[in-house]
Coordinates of C-alpha atoms and ligand atoms in Angstrom, one line a residue:
X226 CA 102.1 76.7 92.8
X227 CA 101.7 74.7 96.2
X228 CA 102.3 71.0 96.2
X229 CA 101.1 68.4 98.2
X230 CA 102.2 64.6 99.3
X231 CA 101.7 61.9 97.3
X232 CA 100.0 59.2 99.8
X233 CA 98.4 56.1 98.6
X234 CA 97.8 57.5 95.2
X235 CA 96.0 60.5 96.6
X236 CA 97.5 64.2 96.9
X237 CA 96.8 65.4 100.2
X238 CA 98.2 68.5 102.8
X239 CA 100.5 67.7 105.6
X240 CA 98.4 66.9 108.7
X241 CA 99.7 69.9 110.6
X242 CA 99.3 72.1 107.6
X243 CA 102.6 73.8 107.9
X244 CA 104.4 74.8 104.6
X245 CA 107.7 75.8 103.4
X246 CA 108.4 78.4 100.6
X247 CA 110.1 77.2 97.2
X248 CA 112.3 79.6 95.7
X249 CA 112.6 80.1 92.2
X250 CA 116.7 80.3 91.6
X251 CA 116.5 82.4 88.5
X252 CA 114.8 85.1 90.2
X253 CA 115.4 84.8 94.1
X254 CA 111.5 84.9 94.4
X255 CA 109.0 82.5 96.2
X256 CA 106.6 80.8 94.0
X257 CA 105.1 78.2 95.8
X258 CA 104.7 75.8 99.0
X259 CA 105.4 72.8 99.8
X260 CA 104.5 70.4 102.6
X261 CA 106.7 70.4 105.6
X262 CA 106.2 67.0 106.6
X263 CA 106.3 65.3 109.9
X264 CA 106.9 62.1 111.4
X265 CA 103.1 61.4 111.4
X266 CA 103.2 61.8 107.3
X267 CA 106.1 59.8 107.1
X268 CA 104.0 57.4 109.5
X269 CA 100.9 57.9 107.2
X270 CA 102.8 57.1 103.7
X271 CA 104.6 54.4 105.3
X272 CA 101.2 52.7 106.2
X273 CA 100.3 52.8 102.8
X274 CA 103.3 51.2 101.5
X275 CA 103.0 48.4 104.1
X276 CA 99.2 47.6 103.0
X277 CA 100.8 47.8 99.2
X278 CA 103.3 45.4 99.6
X279 CA 101.9 42.0 99.9
X280 CA 99.8 42.6 96.5
X281 CA 102.3 44.5 94.6
X282 CA 105.4 41.9 95.5
X283 CA 103.7 39.1 94.2
X284 CA 102.8 40.7 91.1
X285 CA 105.1 38.9 88.3
X286 CA 107.7 40.7 86.9
X287 CA 106.3 41.2 83.5
X288 CA 103.1 43.1 85.1
X289 CA 105.8 45.3 87.2
X290 CA 107.6 45.8 83.8
X291 CA 104.3 46.9 81.9
X292 CA 103.8 49.9 84.3
X293 CA 107.3 50.7 84.6
X294 CA 107.5 51.2 80.8
X295 CA 104.3 52.9 81.0
X296 CA 105.9 55.5 83.2
X297 CA 109.2 56.0 80.8
X298 CA 106.5 56.4 78.2
X299 CA 104.4 59.0 79.8
X300 CA 107.8 60.8 80.9
X301 CA 108.4 61.3 77.5
X302 CA 105.0 62.4 76.3
X303 CA 105.1 65.3 79.3
X304 CA 108.9 65.9 78.6
X305 CA 108.3 69.8 77.8
X306 CA 106.2 70.3 80.8
X307 CA 108.5 68.6 83.0
X308 CA 111.9 70.4 81.7
X309 CA 109.9 73.7 82.3
X310 CA 109.2 72.6 85.8
X311 CA 112.5 71.4 86.6
X312 CA 114.5 74.4 85.0
X313 CA 112.4 76.9 86.8
X314 CA 112.8 74.7 90.3
X315 CA 116.3 74.1 90.1
X316 CA 117.6 76.7 87.8
X317 CA 119.5 74.2 85.4
X318 CA 119.6 75.5 81.5
X319 CA 116.1 74.2 80.1
X320 CA 118.2 72.8 77.0
X321 CA 120.0 71.0 79.9
X322 CA 116.7 69.8 81.0
X323 CA 115.4 68.6 78.1
X324 CA 118.3 66.4 76.8
X325 CA 119.6 65.1 79.6
X326 CA 117.6 65.3 82.8
X327 CA 113.8 64.1 81.8
X328 CA 115.2 61.8 79.1
X329 CA 117.1 60.1 81.7
X330 CA 114.3 60.0 84.2
X331 CA 112.4 58.3 81.4
X332 CA 115.5 55.8 80.6
X333 CA 115.5 54.9 84.6
X334 CA 112.0 53.0 84.3
X335 CA 112.3 51.6 80.6
X336 CA 115.9 49.9 81.7
X337 CA 114.6 49.0 85.3
X338 CA 111.3 47.3 83.6
X339 CA 113.3 45.5 81.0
X340 CA 116.0 44.6 84.0
X341 CA 113.3 42.7 86.5
X342 CA 112.2 40.8 83.3
X343 CA 116.5 39.3 82.9
X344 CA 117.2 39.1 86.8
X345 CA 117.6 35.5 87.2
X346 CA 118.5 33.7 90.4
X347 CA 121.3 31.5 90.4
X348 CA 121.2 27.5 91.1
X349 CA 124.2 25.3 91.8
X350 CA 124.0 21.3 91.9
X351 CA 125.9 20.1 94.7
X352 CA 126.4 16.9 92.9
X353 CA 128.8 14.6 95.5
X354 CA 126.0 15.5 98.2
X355 CA 122.8 15.2 96.2
X356 CA 121.6 18.4 96.7
X357 CA 120.8 21.6 94.5
X358 CA 121.2 25.3 96.1
X359 CA 119.3 27.7 94.4
X360 CA 119.1 31.6 95.5
X361 CA 115.6 33.5 95.9
X362 CA 116.0 37.2 95.6
X363 CA 113.1 38.4 97.6
X364 CA 111.7 42.2 97.9
X365 CA 112.8 43.6 101.2
X366 CA 109.2 45.4 102.1
X367 CA 109.3 48.9 102.5
X368 CA 112.1 51.2 101.7
X369 CA 113.2 54.5 101.5
X370 CA 114.7 56.7 98.8
X371 CA 116.2 60.2 99.7
X372 CA 117.2 62.2 96.8
X373 CA 119.4 65.6 96.5
X374 CA 118.5 68.8 94.4
X375 CA 121.1 68.8 91.7
X376 CA 119.6 66.4 89.3
X377 CA 116.3 66.3 90.9
X378 CA 114.0 64.0 88.7
X379 CA 116.8 61.9 87.3
X380 CA 118.0 60.7 90.5
X381 CA 115.2 60.4 92.4
X382 CA 113.6 57.8 89.9
X383 CA 117.1 56.0 89.6
X384 CA 116.1 55.1 93.3
X385 CA 112.6 54.6 93.0
X386 CA 112.3 52.6 89.3
X387 CA 114.7 49.8 90.5
X388 CA 113.0 49.7 94.1
X389 CA 109.9 49.3 92.8
X390 CA 110.5 46.8 89.6
X391 CA 111.9 44.6 92.3
X392 CA 108.6 44.4 94.1
X393 CA 109.0 46.8 97.4
X394 CA 106.8 49.8 98.0
X395 CA 108.4 52.7 98.6
X396 CA 108.4 56.0 101.3
X397 CA 110.4 58.8 99.0
X398 CA 111.4 62.0 99.8
X399 CA 113.1 64.7 97.0
X400 CA 115.2 67.7 98.3
X401 CA 113.1 70.3 99.8
X402 CA 114.8 72.7 97.2
X403 CA 113.9 71.3 94.1
X404 CA 110.3 69.1 94.7
X405 CA 108.6 69.7 91.6
X406 CA 109.0 67.4 89.2
X407 CA 108.6 64.8 92.0
X408 CA 105.2 65.7 92.6
X409 CA 104.2 65.8 88.6
X410 CA 105.6 62.0 88.9
X411 CA 102.9 60.8 91.4
X412 CA 100.3 62.3 88.6
X413 CA 102.2 60.1 86.1
X414 CA 102.3 57.5 88.3
X415 CA 98.6 57.3 88.7
X416 CA 98.1 57.6 85.0
X417 CA 100.1 54.8 84.3
X418 CA 98.3 52.5 86.6
X419 CA 100.8 52.2 89.3
X420 CA 98.9 50.4 92.4
X421 CA 98.2 52.8 95.3
X422 CA 100.7 52.7 97.7
X423 CA 103.6 51.4 95.9
X424 CA 104.8 54.9 95.6
X425 CA 104.6 57.2 98.5
X426 CA 105.9 60.7 98.2
X427 CA 106.7 63.0 100.9
X428 CA 107.8 66.3 101.0
X429 CA 109.4 68.3 103.9
X430 CA 113.1 69.2 105.2
X431 CA 116.0 66.7 105.5
X432 CA 116.3 67.0 109.3
X433 CA 112.7 66.3 110.0
X434 CA 111.1 64.3 106.9
X435 CA 114.1 62.7 106.2
X436 CA 115.1 62.0 109.8
X437 CA 111.9 60.2 110.0
X438 CA 112.2 58.2 107.0
X439 CA 115.9 57.1 108.7
X440 CA 114.8 56.6 111.9
X441 CA 111.5 54.5 111.0
X442 CA 112.2 51.2 112.5
X443 CA 110.1 48.8 109.8
X444 CA 111.9 50.8 106.8
X445 CA 114.2 48.4 105.7
X446 CA 116.6 49.7 103.5
X447 CA 117.8 53.3 102.3
X448 CA 118.9 54.6 99.2
X449 CA 120.3 58.1 99.9
X450 CA 122.3 60.3 97.6
X451 CA 123.5 63.6 99.0
X452 CA 126.5 65.0 100.9
X453 CA 128.9 63.0 102.7
X454 CA 128.0 64.4 106.2
X455 CA 124.2 63.5 105.3
X456 CA 125.7 59.9 104.6
X457 CA 127.8 59.5 107.5
X458 CA 124.5 60.8 109.9
X459 CA 122.4 58.4 108.1
X460 CA 124.6 55.4 108.5
X461 CA 125.0 56.2 112.0
X462 CA 121.3 56.1 112.5
X463 CA 120.8 53.4 110.8
X464 CA 123.6 50.9 112.0
X465 CA 121.5 50.0 115.4
X466 CA 118.5 48.6 113.6
X467 CA 120.5 46.9 110.6
X468 CA 119.2 48.7 107.7
X469 CA 120.5 48.0 104.5
X470 CA 122.2 50.8 102.9
X471 CA 123.4 52.4 99.4
X472 CA 125.1 56.0 99.9
X473 CA 125.8 57.8 97.2
X474 CA 128.0 60.7 98.4
X475 CA 130.2 64.0 97.3
X476 CA 133.2 63.9 95.0
X477 CA 136.3 65.9 94.3
X478 CA 136.7 64.3 91.0
X479 CA 140.4 64.8 89.3
X480 CA 140.4 65.2 85.5
X481 CA 144.1 64.2 84.4
X482 CA 145.1 65.6 81.1
X483 CA 148.1 64.2 79.1
X484 CA 149.9 65.6 76.6
X485 CA 149.3 62.9 73.9
X486 CA 145.4 63.3 74.1
X487 CA 143.4 64.2 71.2
X488 CA 143.5 67.6 72.4
X489 CA 140.2 69.3 71.0
X490 CA 138.2 66.4 72.1
X491 CA 139.8 66.9 75.7
X492 CA 139.3 70.5 75.7
X493 CA 135.6 70.4 74.6
X494 CA 134.7 67.9 76.7
X495 CA 136.7 69.1 80.0
X496 CA 134.6 72.7 79.5
X497 CA 131.5 70.2 80.0
X498 CA 132.9 68.1 82.9
X499 CA 133.9 71.3 84.6
X500 CA 130.5 73.7 83.9
X501 CA 127.5 71.2 83.1
X502 CA 124.5 71.7 85.7
X503 CA 126.7 75.5 87.0
X504 CA 129.3 72.6 88.3
X505 CA 126.6 71.2 90.6
X506 CA 127.1 67.6 89.1
X507 CA 128.8 65.0 91.5
X508 CA 130.8 63.7 89.1
X509 CA 132.2 66.9 87.8
X510 CA 135.9 66.9 87.3
X511 CA 136.7 69.8 89.7
X512 CA 140.1 69.0 89.8
X513 CA 141.8 69.5 86.8
X514 CA 145.6 68.5 86.5
X515 CA 147.6 69.0 83.4
X516 CA 151.0 67.5 81.7
X517 CA 153.4 70.2 82.2
X518 CA 154.5 70.1 78.8
X519 CA 151.1 71.3 77.2
X520 CA 150.2 73.4 80.7
X521 CA 150.4 76.9 79.5
X522 CA 148.7 76.3 76.1
X523 CA 145.7 74.4 78.2
X524 CA 145.7 77.3 80.4
X525 CA 145.2 79.5 77.4
X526 CA 142.6 77.9 75.5
X527 CA 140.6 76.5 78.3
X528 CA 140.0 80.0 79.9
X529 CA 139.4 81.6 76.2
X530 CA 136.4 78.7 76.2
X531 CA 134.9 79.2 79.6
X532 CA 134.9 83.1 79.0
X533 CA 133.2 82.4 76.3
X534 CA 130.2 80.4 78.1
X535 CA 127.0 82.5 78.3
X536 CA 125.4 82.9 81.7
X537 CA 121.7 83.7 81.6
X538 CA 118.2 83.1 82.4
X539 CA 117.5 78.8 82.7
X540 CA 114.6 79.1 80.4
X541 CA 116.5 80.7 77.2
X542 CA 117.9 78.4 75.1
X543 CA 121.0 79.6 74.2
X544 CA 121.9 79.7 78.3
X545 CA 125.1 77.5 79.1
X546 CA 125.4 78.3 83.0
X547 CA 122.1 79.0 84.8
X548 CA 121.2 79.8 88.0
X549 CA 123.0 78.2 91.2
X550 CA 120.3 75.9 92.9
X551 CA 119.9 78.8 95.9
X552 CA 120.9 81.8 97.9
X553 CA 123.2 79.7 100.7
X554 CA 124.5 77.7 98.1
X555 CA 125.6 80.6 96.1
X556 CA 126.9 82.2 99.3
X557 CA 129.0 78.8 100.1
X558 CA 130.6 78.8 96.6
X559 CA 131.6 82.6 96.6
X560 CA 133.4 81.8 100.4
X561 CA 135.2 79.2 98.3
X562 CA 136.4 81.6 96.1
X563 CA 137.6 84.2 98.7
X564 CA 139.1 80.9 100.5
X565 CA 141.1 79.9 97.0
X566 CA 142.3 83.6 97.0
X567 CA 143.9 83.7 100.9
X568 CA 145.7 80.8 99.7
X569 CA 147.5 82.1 97.0
X570 CA 145.4 81.1 94.2
X571 CA 144.8 82.6 91.1
X572 CA 141.3 83.5 89.6
X573 CA 142.1 83.2 86.1
X574 CA 138.5 83.8 85.1
X575 CA 134.8 84.4 86.5
X576 CA 134.7 84.5 90.4
X577 CA 132.0 87.3 90.8
X578 CA 128.1 87.0 90.4
X579 CA 126.3 87.9 87.2
X580 CA 123.4 89.9 87.4
X581 CA 120.5 89.1 84.7
X582 CA 118.6 91.8 83.3
X583 CA 114.9 91.3 84.6
X584 CA 116.0 88.7 87.1
X585 CA 118.1 91.0 89.0
X586 CA 118.1 88.9 92.1
X587 CA 118.8 85.3 90.9
X588 CA 121.9 83.2 91.8
X589 CA 124.2 83.7 89.0
X590 CA 127.9 83.2 89.0
X591 CA 130.4 83.2 86.0
X592 CA 132.6 79.9 85.4
X593 CA 135.2 80.6 87.5
X594 CA 139.0 78.6 86.9
X595 CA 141.7 78.9 89.5
X596 CA 145.5 78.3 89.4
X597 CA 146.4 76.6 92.6
X598 CA 150.0 76.3 93.4
X599 CA 149.5 73.1 96.2
X600 CA 147.1 70.4 95.6
X601 CA 147.0 70.6 99.2
X602 CA 145.2 73.8 99.1
X603 CA 141.3 73.6 100.8
X604 CA 139.6 74.4 97.1
X605 CA 141.4 71.4 95.7
X606 CA 140.7 69.2 98.5
X607 CA 136.8 70.4 99.7
X608 CA 133.5 69.6 97.6
X609 CA 132.5 73.2 96.5
X610 CA 129.9 71.6 94.0
X611 CA 129.4 75.0 92.0
X612 CA 131.0 76.8 88.7
X613 CA 134.3 76.1 90.0
X614 CA 137.3 74.6 88.9
X615 CA 141.3 74.3 89.7
X616 CA 143.9 73.8 87.4
X617 CA 147.8 72.8 88.2
X618 CA 150.9 71.1 86.2
X619 CA 152.0 67.8 86.6
X620 CA 155.4 66.4 85.8
X621 CA 154.8 62.9 85.8
X622 CA 152.4 59.8 86.2
X623 CA 153.3 58.9 89.7
X624 CA 153.0 62.2 90.6
X625 CA 149.7 62.8 89.2
X626 CA 148.5 59.8 90.5
X627 CA 149.6 60.6 94.2
X628 CA 147.6 64.1 93.9
X629 CA 144.5 62.4 92.4
X630 CA 144.1 60.0 95.3
X631 CA 145.5 62.5 98.1
X632 CA 141.8 63.7 98.8
X633 CA 139.2 62.1 100.9
X634 CA 136.6 61.3 97.9
X635 CA 136.9 58.5 95.7
X636 CA 133.8 59.2 93.2
X637 CA 135.1 59.2 89.8
X638 CA 138.3 60.2 87.6
X639 CA 138.8 61.2 83.9
X640 CA 141.8 60.5 82.3
X641 CA 142.8 61.8 78.4
X642 CA 145.7 59.8 77.1
X643 CA 146.0 57.6 74.3
X644 CA 148.9 55.5 75.8
X645 CA 147.3 52.0 76.5
X646 CA 150.2 51.0 79.3
X647 CA 149.0 54.4 81.0
X648 CA 145.6 53.6 80.8
X649 CA 146.0 50.4 82.2
X650 CA 148.2 51.5 85.1
X651 CA 146.3 54.6 85.7
X652 CA 142.7 53.1 85.6
X653 CA 143.9 50.1 88.0
X654 CA 145.6 52.6 90.3
X655 CA 142.9 55.7 90.5
X656 CA 141.0 55.3 93.7
X657 CA 137.3 56.1 92.4
X658 CA 134.1 54.0 91.4
X659 CA 134.2 55.1 88.2
X660 CA 137.2 55.8 85.6
X661 CA 136.4 57.5 82.4
X662 CA 139.1 57.1 79.6
X663 CA 138.8 59.8 76.5
X664 CA 135.4 60.7 77.8
X665 CA 132.9 61.8 80.5
X666 CA 129.9 61.0 82.1
X667 CA 129.5 58.3 79.2
X668 CA 127.1 56.5 81.0
X669 CA 125.6 53.1 80.1
X670 CA 123.0 52.2 82.7
X671 CA 123.7 48.4 83.2
X672 CA 126.9 49.2 84.6
X673 CA 128.0 49.5 88.5
X674 CA 127.8 53.2 89.8
X675 CA 129.2 54.4 93.2
X676 CA 132.0 55.7 94.8
X677 CA 135.2 54.9 97.4
X678 CA 136.2 56.1 100.4
X679 CA 134.1 59.0 101.6
X680 CA 132.4 59.0 98.1
X681 CA 129.8 56.1 99.4
X682 CA 129.1 52.5 100.0
X683 CA 127.4 50.4 97.7
X684 CA 126.4 50.4 94.1
X685 CA 123.5 51.5 91.7
X686 CA 123.0 50.7 88.2
X687 CA 122.1 47.4 86.6
X688 CA 121.5 44.6 88.6
X689 CA 123.9 45.8 91.6
X690 CA 120.6 48.1 92.2
X691 CA 118.3 44.9 91.6
X692 CA 120.4 43.2 94.0
X693 CA 120.4 46.2 96.5
X694 CA 116.6 46.1 96.5
X695 CA 116.2 42.4 97.4
X696 CA 117.4 39.9 100.1
X697 CA 119.2 36.9 98.8
X698 CA 117.6 33.6 100.5
X699 CA 119.6 30.1 99.7
X700 CA 117.1 27.4 99.2
X701 CA 119.2 23.9 99.7
X702 CA 117.0 21.0 98.8
X703 CA 118.6 17.2 99.3
X704 CA 117.7 14.8 97.2
Ligands
LIG807 P1 122.1 66.8 101.7 O1 123.2 65.9 101.9 O2 122.2 67.8 101.9 O3 120.4 66.5 101.0 C1 120.3 65.1 100.1 C2 119.4 64.6 100.6 O4 119.0 64.1 102.1 C3 118.0 65.8 100.5 O5 116.6 65.5 100.4 C4 118.1 66.5 102.3 O6 116.5 66.8 102.2 C5 117.9 65.0 102.7 N1 118.6 64.9 104.1 C6 119.0 66.0 104.8 N2 119.5 65.6 106.0 C7 118.6 64.8 106.0 C8 118.7 63.8 107.4 N3 118.8 64.1 108.9 N4 118.1 62.4 107.2 C9 117.7 62.3 106.2 N5 117.3 63.2 105.0 C10 118.2 64.0 104.8 O7 122.8 67.0 100.0 P2 122.2 68.1 98.5 O8 121.1 67.9 98.5 O9 123.2 69.4 99.0 O10 123.2 67.7 97.4 C11 124.4 68.0 97.2 C12 125.0 66.5 97.3 O11 125.1 65.3 96.9 C13 126.7 66.8 97.3 O12 127.6 66.8 98.3 C14 126.8 65.7 96.0 O13 128.2 65.5 95.6 C15 126.0 64.8 96.3 N6 125.7 64.1 95.1 C16 126.2 62.6 95.2 C17 126.0 62.1 93.6 C18 126.6 60.5 93.7 O14 125.9 59.7 92.8 N7 127.3 59.9 94.6 C19 125.1 62.4 92.7 C20 124.5 63.7 93.0 C21 124.6 64.3 94.1 P3 116.8 68.9 102.3 O15 117.2 69.0 101.0 O16 115.4 69.2 102.7 O17 117.4 69.0 103.7

């Protein structure tokens, strides 16, 4: 199936008529083509967004809210179709797409549709000076939203929904590897009555289409989720133009397990936090540290549970681990398994590819647990972003804190303990944007989301996102 750009409410071919193959990771076959858009397509999308802005930015929050909530409802009506498309495009298990990805995309529109009606500006009476100050929150104009392949519709809408809720018009690019549900979103926006030009979706490569968005002098803000190296590149390009940036980047998140935790709950959640979406979630706890007194027991129980996971075709409802997103990504993950071996790591389970009958060319890898002897080895420091976790024991709170923080990333951390004093100390001192205690990936869309250090700059979620997508203007009136 060929997909097209969505510009000014219309579906259209790229101006140069150049196309890129789109692969199905479950069988390695090309199943469609997507536009290989250029600067000219981005310019066309920008012009549509610019023309739509004066009217869209003056609509009331209630009018915008109604349309966002309609989009949310239509995403729910189309859940099955969208989940199937997402699973085929990305390789993720259909059960995950149905239960998490697509419902979350619908929640994003519903949440920001509601949030914008509650997004009030502040005012301050400067009594002694007989003046009143108030803050206007004005939309920025045309903004760029660029998202990765791991949670395609979920992360695409996490940016677009607050951007348009706040009154901006958008030029957006999904990952070239997983364009399908972004394409279907265009149809849904038309059906929901989103005015033409408010959202424009341009497909293509990061280095051309994405680059044209970040270089565009009149796209005033960029919300980006993706790898740290790409984030650094965007920051460099955007800085001389003083663009507003929100960068959600990579992670190498610690999962810290103390002996006093609720063991069974921790064990089940740790399997999920290690391998959800084939380990291709920026929040996965890819470094597992276990208190020495329960280390051997944990190692045995964890490996047993991981071995029981079913690697299978993504469209099979019983599949736990689907296909990795692409051939190059599979090769990268396999390289890291070899690096672990070269660095004296012990592969406790997995480590090899899996052949699925009838889909022999798909990108399947067994979930892999590697016991490492040093927290400083490469597999413990670098983001692998696949079904691979490391485990190692620790002796004390201070030891594990030091190891947890001794990476360049700082996205999230998970802590398993029932000790309140320890919870408070560790939560304060872990270098991360999000700390989960006795749970993982429990999300409340009102909370700030983002990382520290090389995991990013800025926060998404709740009013933080609406603040990012608006400019604050102070007005001071003397009376
Ligand atoms: P990339 O950084 O490779 O790509 C992300 C997006 O940026 C894609 O749409 C890509 O296009 C585009 N892009 C690439 N180069 C440029 C450029 N020069 N200018 C503008 N856009 C560009 O990341 P991945 O898609 O590989 O995603 C995986 C990464 O995302 C991991 O590091 C993961 O940790 C991170 N991530 C972070 C999250 C967070 O919230 N902090 C959440 C989820 C993932 P194309 O694909 O076409 O190359």
